[in-house]
Each structure stands twice: as structure tokens, then as C-alpha cells.
Amino acid sequence: MAAEILLVGSIPYDTNEEVFREFGPALASSLVAMPDGEVGPRSHWISRVHYAVFANHPDLETLRQPAKEGGVERLHPRDAGDSWQFRVRDGIETVAFGDKGWRLGYARDAINSYFIFKALRAEGLYPAGMRFQVSVPSVNSAVPYRIFPDQDDVEKVRRGYVEALKAELETIVRHIPARDLAIQLDCASEVQDAYGAIAGQPAATAIDRNTPQIQALLSWIPHDVLVGFHMCFGTLGGWPRFEPEDISGAVLMANAFVRAAGRPVGWMHIPLLARMDEAFYEPLRGLEPNGARVFLGMVHSMESYPARLAIVRKLVPDFGVAAYCGFGRLNPSQLPAIRQQHLDALRLLHG
């Protein structure tokens, strides 16, 4: 049976073991893969890259960082207006990153978490064959236009960052068996770009701007590794950070990424707002998964979930469900209720 639930990524317990023990087992039989929860610094998504990598890079100057709180430094921005900002120093055309395969921290975190997951799977908390999910922000989302006042700086950083992220993925693939591994690219800036919501960047050329990174990052990955895409509206400053009139841009970009991947894609995740107008959902008819499992991010606002489920069933012949995004910016006290929402959503999906 096809997987019916996708966990997008972040689950804000204190440790990976808590995530694996407390959140995942109740859902395990329905999951496509199990993430480590992106605990600690990764819980605020791209912020860790900004303060731990960019802010320490000799080719970058920090122009702004999140405002202090109670006189104490704050690493994670409250909203887009509080984000880190940088400029590329004069004379630099490509910002290159050292410590190849480890500098961004994703490989080290993934490898450490995998061995905890593997041990707990052996204990029987997860089915034999359950994959370990590594979720990483795409290049264009980790290096968004909003953190560089000089837009020319964006490409200077992205050129080096794509090589750094590819090296991290190479390290992950080298240390985690392909049959045990799933890799998800988290894509938020790309979705905004598809709607023409990034100043100075026309929607008509959004696909051309955003697909080269996908080819560079994924085309070489062994086919035994499962790969997927999370299309994201963002939660910085509250959900949703970006609220389009319909789902067309997310569908457009997801289709483009499946084509650009240069290899089979395991899943595409499309976030859905709590809207009741069928016009919002109509573009779902245009999904071209090409064998990828479709997960619709509709596990939220549960009072309207049954009605929304009825709408999308007219448009998408077969799909699983997920939340709209990860939970990293939520209070951990909310996690039991969120887990129950997934169980309720699964029951209604079967109904």
C-alpha cells in the first residue's frame, strides 16, 4: 500500500531520540519515511545557515541581525523584517565554502541521527525497511533575495552554496545506505517566485531561475535513494507567511522540479490553505507527478478538513496527507495534539 502520511520535517522536541520515540511510532505504519525532527538549531529552518555559516564567512559582511531580546542576542528572526542581512565584500565573484561536505552541518546531523533511528528501528519502534528522512532547504530558499539588499550578491552566494550543499548530500549518501535513505528538498522562495511575489523577479522566468539547482543537487543521487519536494508557503512570522489566491504557482513549480530532477521522484508535497472555495484548489488538476506520490498539506484547521477533503478528492485521484509545513516554530506542548490530528486525518482519509 502507498504511504499515506508525510512528516514535513521539524518536530521540536529537545532531542532526536524524543522525536523517534514520542512522535513517530503511532504513525509509523503509514509514513513514507521518518525525519529526525530537525531539533535544536535547525528548528528555525534556514536561520542556522545564516548565523553559523554566513555570519562567519570572510567574504560576507553582516549588515543586520535579529534585534536583541531583553538585552540578549537573538539568533532566529521574528519575521522577515527582522531577518539576517548580508553583503558580498568587494572583489568577490563567487562565495566559496570550505570544509567540503561538512560546512553546512546537514551531513553531520543526518549521520548522527540515522544511527539513533537505526537502533530504534531494530528495537521494533518502526517497521523493517522504514527509511530515514533528511530534509534540507534548497539552495534558493537558503539564499533568498530578502537577505541581500544588493540583488547581484544573491547569485555570487548561490554559486558557491550549491556546491557546498551538493557536497553535504554526497557525504550523506556515502554514510547512509541508499535503501535506508530519503532526501527532501524544502522549497519556499521558489513557490513565492512562481507567483511573482519576489520584488524584481518576474514570474514568467521563475522556472528558469529555480530549476538548475534541482538538476545539480539531485540528478546524480542513486535511484535507490528516495527523493521528494516540500513546496512551502513559509511560517516565519506566522502561518502562512505567503497566502496566494490559488494553488497554481505551487503546482507549476512542483511539476517543473519533477521534470528537472533527472531521476525518479518519490513524492511532491503541496501545502493547502484552509480555504473552502473550489477555485483555490482547481489547479491541482494540473499536477504532473510522473510517478511521484502526491501529499497534500491539509492536516490543520481540522473542523473544515472533511469538507476540504471532499473538494480535493474531485481533483486528485490518489494522494496522501501531511501538515502544511514542519512544526519547528511551534511550542512542543502542541505536539501531542498535532500527532492526533494526523491520526484523525488518516481515519477520515480512509472514510
Short mmCIF file of C-alpha atoms in Angstrom, two decimals:
data_model
loop_
_atom_site.label_atom_id
_atom_site.label_comp_id
_atom_site.label_asym_id
_atom_site.label_seq_id
_atom_site.Cartn_x
_atom_site.Cartn_y
_atom_site.Cartn_z
CA MET A 1 0.00 0.00 0.00
CA ALA A 2 1.26 3.50 -0.83
CA ALA A 3 2.37 5.67 2.08
CA GLU A 4 -0.43 7.86 3.35
CA ILE A 5 1.34 10.35 5.64
CA LEU A 6 4.34 12.60 5.12
CA LEU A 7 6.00 14.36 8.05
CA VAL A 8 7.41 17.50 6.51
CA GLY A 9 10.39 17.67 8.86
CA SER A 10 10.73 19.74 12.02
CA ILE A 11 9.29 18.34 15.27
CA PRO A 12 10.55 20.49 18.16
CA TYR A 13 11.41 18.09 20.94
CA ASP A 14 14.77 18.58 22.63
CA THR A 15 16.45 15.51 21.13
CA ASN A 16 16.25 13.27 18.08
CA GLU A 17 15.54 10.29 20.32
CA GLU A 18 12.47 12.03 21.75
CA VAL A 19 11.19 12.61 18.23
CA PHE A 20 11.74 8.99 17.27
CA ARG A 21 10.17 7.65 20.47
CA GLU A 22 7.35 10.12 21.14
CA PHE A 23 6.04 11.31 17.77
CA GLY A 24 6.76 8.77 15.08
CA PRO A 25 5.71 5.31 16.31
CA ALA A 26 1.94 5.97 16.33
CA LEU A 27 2.15 6.97 12.66
CA ALA A 28 4.90 4.60 11.56
CA SER A 29 2.79 2.14 9.59
CA SER A 30 1.54 4.95 7.32
CA LEU A 31 4.70 7.05 6.88
CA VAL A 32 6.70 7.43 3.69
CA ALA A 33 9.83 7.98 5.85
CA MET A 34 10.75 9.21 9.35
CA PRO A 35 12.58 12.53 9.85
CA ASP A 36 14.74 13.31 12.88
CA GLY A 37 12.68 16.38 13.78
CA GLU A 38 15.36 18.94 12.86
CA VAL A 39 15.83 19.59 16.56
CA GLY A 40 17.90 22.39 18.06
CA PRO A 41 19.39 24.97 15.68
CA ARG A 42 17.64 23.51 12.62
CA SER A 43 14.18 24.03 14.13
CA HIS A 44 14.10 27.56 12.71
CA TRP A 45 14.94 26.25 9.24
CA ILE A 46 17.43 28.46 7.37
CA SER A 47 18.42 30.65 10.35
CA ARG A 48 21.18 28.23 11.37
CA VAL A 49 22.88 28.65 7.99
CA HIS A 50 22.69 32.42 8.32
CA TYR A 51 24.19 32.79 11.80
CA ALA A 52 26.53 29.78 11.82
CA VAL A 53 27.80 29.89 8.23
CA PHE A 54 27.17 33.22 6.52
CA ALA A 55 27.85 35.44 9.56
CA ASN A 56 31.28 33.81 9.96
CA HIS A 57 32.31 33.83 6.31
CA PRO A 58 35.22 36.16 5.44
CA ASP A 59 33.67 37.05 2.07
CA LEU A 60 30.41 38.22 3.64
CA GLU A 61 29.67 41.27 5.76
CA THR A 62 26.76 41.14 8.20
CA LEU A 63 24.50 44.17 7.72
CA ARG A 64 21.71 43.20 10.10
CA GLN A 65 20.86 40.52 12.61
CA PRO A 66 17.72 39.86 14.66
CA ALA A 67 17.10 42.52 17.29
CA LYS A 68 18.11 41.68 20.83
CA GLU A 69 15.53 40.41 23.25
CA GLY A 70 15.78 41.75 26.80
CA GLY A 71 19.29 42.93 26.03
CA VAL A 72 20.38 39.45 24.94
CA GLU A 73 21.33 38.37 21.41
CA ARG A 74 18.70 36.58 19.37
CA LEU A 75 19.74 34.26 16.54
CA HIS A 76 16.36 33.47 15.00
CA PRO A 77 14.35 36.29 13.34
CA ARG A 78 10.81 37.07 14.46
CA ASP A 79 9.68 37.82 10.91
CA ALA A 80 11.12 38.78 7.53
CA GLY A 81 11.77 42.34 8.69
CA ASP A 82 13.96 41.01 11.50
CA SER A 83 15.99 38.66 9.28
CA TRP A 84 19.72 38.48 8.92
CA GLN A 85 21.10 40.52 6.03
CA PHE A 86 24.49 40.35 4.33
CA ARG A 87 26.58 41.82 1.54
CA VAL A 88 29.33 40.20 -0.50
CA ARG A 89 32.61 42.00 0.01
CA ASP A 90 34.09 43.95 -2.89
CA GLY A 91 36.01 41.95 -5.47
CA ILE A 92 34.35 38.61 -4.71
CA GLU A 93 32.51 36.96 -7.62
CA THR A 94 31.76 33.58 -6.04
CA VAL A 95 31.48 32.94 -2.31
CA ALA A 96 33.07 29.52 -1.80
CA PHE A 97 32.54 27.42 1.34
CA GLY A 98 35.29 25.33 2.95
CA ASP A 99 35.28 22.06 4.91
CA LYS A 100 33.69 20.33 1.92
CA GLY A 101 30.85 18.00 2.79
CA TRP A 102 30.54 19.20 6.39
CA ARG A 103 30.46 23.01 6.50
CA LEU A 104 26.68 23.47 6.43
CA GLY A 105 26.09 20.92 9.19
CA TYR A 106 23.40 18.88 7.44
CA ALA A 107 25.56 15.82 6.83
CA ARG A 108 26.84 15.65 10.40
CA ASP A 109 23.33 15.98 11.83
CA ALA A 110 21.90 13.40 9.44
CA ILE A 111 24.56 10.78 10.06
CA ASN A 112 24.33 11.13 13.84
CA SER A 113 20.53 10.95 13.78
CA TYR A 114 20.46 8.00 11.42
CA PHE A 115 22.26 5.74 13.87
CA ILE A 116 19.76 6.60 16.61
CA PHE A 117 16.91 5.87 14.20
CA LYS A 118 18.53 2.63 13.07
CA ALA A 119 18.87 1.41 16.66
CA LEU A 120 15.24 2.23 17.50
CA ARG A 121 14.03 0.62 14.29
CA ALA A 122 15.90 -2.52 15.34
CA GLU A 123 14.02 -2.35 18.67
CA GLY A 124 10.77 -2.52 16.71
CA LEU A 125 9.58 1.09 17.02
CA TYR A 126 9.49 1.31 13.22
CA PRO A 127 8.81 -1.28 10.53
CA ALA A 128 11.78 -3.03 8.96
CA GLY A 129 12.63 -1.14 5.80
CA MET A 130 11.33 2.23 7.05
CA ARG A 131 13.53 4.94 5.57
CA PHE A 132 15.25 7.76 7.43
CA GLN A 133 14.27 11.17 6.02
CA VAL A 134 16.77 14.00 5.62
CA SER A 135 15.11 17.35 4.93
CA VAL A 136 17.28 20.24 3.72
CA PRO A 137 16.41 23.71 2.44
CA SER A 138 17.01 24.14 -1.27
CA VAL A 139 19.77 26.47 -2.41
CA ASN A 140 17.43 29.26 -3.49
CA SER A 141 15.48 29.11 -0.23
CA ALA A 142 18.60 29.11 1.95
CA VAL A 143 19.94 32.06 -0.06
CA PRO A 144 16.81 34.18 -0.62
CA TYR A 145 16.79 37.64 -2.17
CA ARG A 146 15.43 39.19 1.02
CA ILE A 147 18.69 38.72 2.94
CA PHE A 148 20.83 40.53 0.33
CA PRO A 149 19.94 44.20 -0.30
CA ASP A 150 22.19 44.09 -3.39
CA GLN A 151 20.42 41.55 -5.58
CA ASP A 152 23.61 40.87 -7.57
CA ASP A 153 25.06 39.31 -4.42
CA VAL A 154 22.49 36.53 -4.46
CA GLU A 155 23.99 34.68 -7.43
CA LYS A 156 27.51 35.14 -6.06
CA VAL A 157 26.49 33.24 -2.94
CA ARG A 158 24.24 30.69 -4.64
CA ARG A 159 27.05 29.63 -6.99
CA GLY A 160 29.16 28.56 -4.04
CA TYR A 161 26.29 27.32 -1.90
CA VAL A 162 25.03 24.82 -4.49
CA GLU A 163 28.46 23.18 -4.47
CA ALA A 164 28.53 23.14 -0.67
CA LEU A 165 25.07 21.59 -0.43
CA LYS A 166 25.83 19.01 -3.12
CA ALA A 167 28.92 18.02 -1.12
CA GLU A 168 26.78 17.63 2.02
CA LEU A 169 24.40 15.34 0.12
CA GLU A 170 27.36 13.35 -1.21
CA THR A 171 28.56 12.85 2.36
CA ILE A 172 25.10 11.74 3.47
CA VAL A 173 24.77 9.26 0.59
CA ARG A 174 28.23 7.91 1.35
CA HIS A 175 27.43 7.20 5.01
CA ILE A 176 23.75 6.16 4.96
CA PRO A 177 22.74 3.12 2.88
CA ALA A 178 20.60 4.05 -0.11
CA ARG A 179 17.84 1.60 0.86
CA ASP A 180 17.52 3.39 4.22
CA LEU A 181 17.57 6.96 2.92
CA ALA A 182 15.05 9.55 1.76
CA ILE A 183 16.07 13.14 0.93
CA GLN A 184 13.61 16.02 0.78
CA LEU A 185 14.33 19.49 -0.60
CA ASP A 186 12.34 22.23 1.15
CA CYS A 187 11.34 24.97 -1.29
CA ALA A 188 9.76 28.22 -0.08
CA SER A 189 11.38 31.04 -2.05
CA GLU A 190 10.72 29.12 -5.24
CA VAL A 191 6.99 28.99 -4.55
CA GLN A 192 6.83 32.74 -3.91
CA ASP A 193 8.82 33.28 -7.09
CA ALA A 194 6.28 31.26 -9.08
CA TYR A 195 3.59 33.76 -8.06
CA GLY A 196 5.71 36.81 -8.90
CA ALA A 197 5.94 37.67 -5.20
CA ILE A 198 9.68 38.43 -5.15
CA ALA A 199 10.44 42.05 -5.96
CA GLY A 200 12.32 42.49 -9.21
CA GLN A 201 11.88 38.87 -10.30
CA PRO A 202 9.19 38.30 -12.97
CA ALA A 203 7.03 35.22 -12.58
CA ALA A 204 7.43 34.42 -16.28
CA THR A 205 11.06 33.38 -15.74
CA ALA A 206 10.67 31.75 -12.31
CA ILE A 207 11.10 28.21 -13.60
CA ASP A 208 14.33 29.12 -15.40
CA ARG A 209 15.69 30.69 -12.20
CA ASN A 210 14.84 27.81 -9.92
CA THR A 211 15.26 24.52 -11.79
CA PRO A 212 19.06 24.49 -12.39
CA GLN A 213 19.70 23.93 -8.67
CA ILE A 214 17.41 20.86 -8.73
CA GLN A 215 19.34 19.26 -11.57
CA ALA A 216 22.66 19.98 -9.83
CA LEU A 217 21.56 18.59 -6.47
CA LEU A 218 19.52 15.53 -7.40
CA SER A 219 20.35 14.13 -10.84
CA TRP A 220 23.40 12.18 -9.60
CA ILE A 221 21.81 10.66 -6.47
CA PRO A 222 21.48 6.86 -6.73
CA HIS A 223 17.99 5.77 -7.74
CA ASP A 224 17.73 3.55 -4.66
CA VAL A 225 17.55 6.75 -2.58
CA LEU A 226 14.04 8.20 -2.38
CA VAL A 227 13.84 11.94 -3.07
CA GLY A 228 10.97 14.37 -2.61
CA PHE A 229 9.97 18.03 -2.64
CA HIS A 230 8.20 20.10 0.01
CA MET A 231 6.63 23.18 -1.55
CA CYS A 232 6.24 25.74 1.22
CA PHE A 233 4.29 28.93 1.94
CA GLY A 234 6.50 29.63 4.98
CA THR A 235 5.87 30.09 8.69
CA LEU A 236 8.30 32.92 9.51
CA GLY A 237 6.21 35.47 11.39
CA GLY A 238 3.26 33.05 11.48
CA TRP A 239 1.44 30.71 9.11
CA PRO A 240 1.04 31.36 6.30
CA ARG A 241 3.85 33.79 5.56
CA PHE A 242 2.68 33.83 1.96
CA GLU A 243 -1.01 33.42 1.07
CA PRO A 244 -1.78 33.15 -2.66
CA GLU A 245 -5.17 33.33 -4.33
CA ASP A 246 -4.94 29.76 -5.59
CA ILE A 247 -2.55 26.82 -5.65
CA SER A 248 -1.40 27.29 -9.26
CA GLY A 249 2.12 28.55 -8.52
CA ALA A 250 2.96 25.67 -6.20
CA VAL A 251 1.65 23.18 -8.78
CA LEU A 252 3.63 24.86 -11.56
CA MET A 253 6.90 24.74 -9.61
CA ALA A 254 6.38 21.19 -8.32
CA ASN A 255 5.79 19.95 -11.87
CA ALA A 256 8.91 21.77 -13.07
CA PHE A 257 11.01 20.25 -10.30
CA VAL A 258 9.86 16.72 -11.09
CA ARG A 259 10.89 17.29 -14.71
CA ALA A 260 14.22 18.87 -13.74
CA ALA A 261 15.27 16.22 -11.22
CA GLY A 262 16.81 13.99 -13.88
CA ARG A 263 15.79 10.90 -11.89
CA PRO A 264 12.64 9.37 -10.36
CA VAL A 265 10.96 11.47 -7.67
CA GLY A 266 9.35 9.75 -4.70
CA TRP A 267 6.94 12.47 -3.64
CA MET A 268 5.77 16.05 -4.04
CA HIS A 269 4.17 17.92 -1.13
CA ILE A 270 1.72 20.73 -1.90
CA PRO A 271 0.63 22.96 1.02
CA LEU A 272 -3.05 23.87 1.16
CA LEU A 273 -4.70 26.76 2.98
CA ALA A 274 -7.93 26.32 4.95
CA ARG A 275 -10.00 27.60 2.03
CA MET A 276 -13.48 26.42 1.11
CA ASP A 277 -13.70 27.91 -2.39
CA GLU A 278 -13.13 25.28 -5.06
CA ALA A 279 -11.35 27.82 -7.28
CA PHE A 280 -8.38 27.79 -4.88
CA TYR A 281 -7.92 24.05 -5.38
CA GLU A 282 -8.79 23.77 -9.08
CA PRO A 283 -5.13 23.97 -10.29
CA LEU A 284 -4.50 20.64 -8.56
CA ARG A 285 -5.97 19.08 -11.71
CA GLY A 286 -2.76 20.13 -13.43
CA LEU A 287 -0.41 18.14 -11.19
CA GLU A 288 2.04 16.05 -13.21
CA PRO A 289 3.67 13.80 -10.61
CA ASN A 290 5.14 11.39 -13.16
CA GLY A 291 5.09 8.55 -10.64
CA ALA A 292 5.74 10.67 -7.53
CA ARG A 293 3.39 10.23 -4.58
CA VAL A 294 1.31 13.38 -4.02
CA PHE A 295 0.96 14.57 -0.42
CA LEU A 296 -1.47 17.41 0.22
CA GLY A 297 -0.63 19.66 3.17
CA MET A 298 -4.11 19.87 4.64
CA VAL A 299 -3.72 18.43 8.16
CA HIS A 300 -4.68 21.62 10.00
CA SER A 301 -7.86 23.57 10.78
CA MET A 302 -9.46 20.19 11.38
CA GLU A 303 -13.02 21.50 11.69
CA SER A 304 -13.00 22.09 7.92
CA TYR A 305 -10.82 19.11 6.99
CA PRO A 306 -13.70 16.81 5.90
CA ALA A 307 -15.11 19.45 3.56
CA ARG A 308 -11.69 20.23 2.10
CA LEU A 309 -11.04 16.54 1.68
CA ALA A 310 -14.24 16.23 -0.35
CA ILE A 311 -13.11 19.06 -2.63
CA VAL A 312 -9.63 17.70 -3.37
CA ARG A 313 -10.93 14.18 -3.96
CA LYS A 314 -12.67 15.54 -7.06
CA LEU A 315 -9.36 16.88 -8.37
CA VAL A 316 -6.61 14.43 -7.40
CA PRO A 317 -7.26 10.71 -7.93
CA ASP A 318 -4.81 9.39 -5.34
CA PHE A 319 -2.92 11.18 -2.59
CA GLY A 320 -1.60 11.09 0.94
CA VAL A 321 -1.82 13.87 3.51
CA ALA A 322 0.56 16.00 5.55
CA ALA A 323 0.69 19.20 7.55
CA TYR A 324 1.28 22.42 5.63
CA CYS A 325 4.84 22.68 6.96
CA GLY A 326 7.10 21.49 9.75
CA PHE A 327 6.38 22.36 13.37
CA GLY A 328 9.72 23.89 14.38
CA ARG A 329 8.33 27.29 15.33
CA LEU A 330 5.54 25.81 17.49
CA ASN A 331 5.58 25.11 21.23
CA PRO A 332 6.46 21.46 21.98
CA SER A 333 3.35 21.28 24.17
CA GLN A 334 1.30 21.30 20.94
CA LEU A 335 2.90 18.15 19.54
CA PRO A 336 0.57 15.52 21.07
CA ALA A 337 -2.43 17.34 19.58
CA ILE A 338 -0.69 17.62 16.21
CA ARG A 339 0.08 13.90 16.22
CA GLN A 340 -3.58 13.21 16.97
CA GLN A 341 -4.61 15.46 14.07
CA HIS A 342 -2.57 13.25 11.75
CA LEU A 343 -4.28 10.15 13.11
CA ASP A 344 -7.69 11.78 12.69
CA ALA A 345 -6.81 12.89 9.16
CA LEU A 346 -5.76 9.35 8.29
CA ARG A 347 -9.03 7.92 9.63
CA LEU A 348 -11.07 10.40 7.58
CA LEU A 349 -8.95 9.72 4.52
CA HIS A 350 -9.94 6.07 4.79
CA GLY A 351 -13.56 7.03 5.30
#
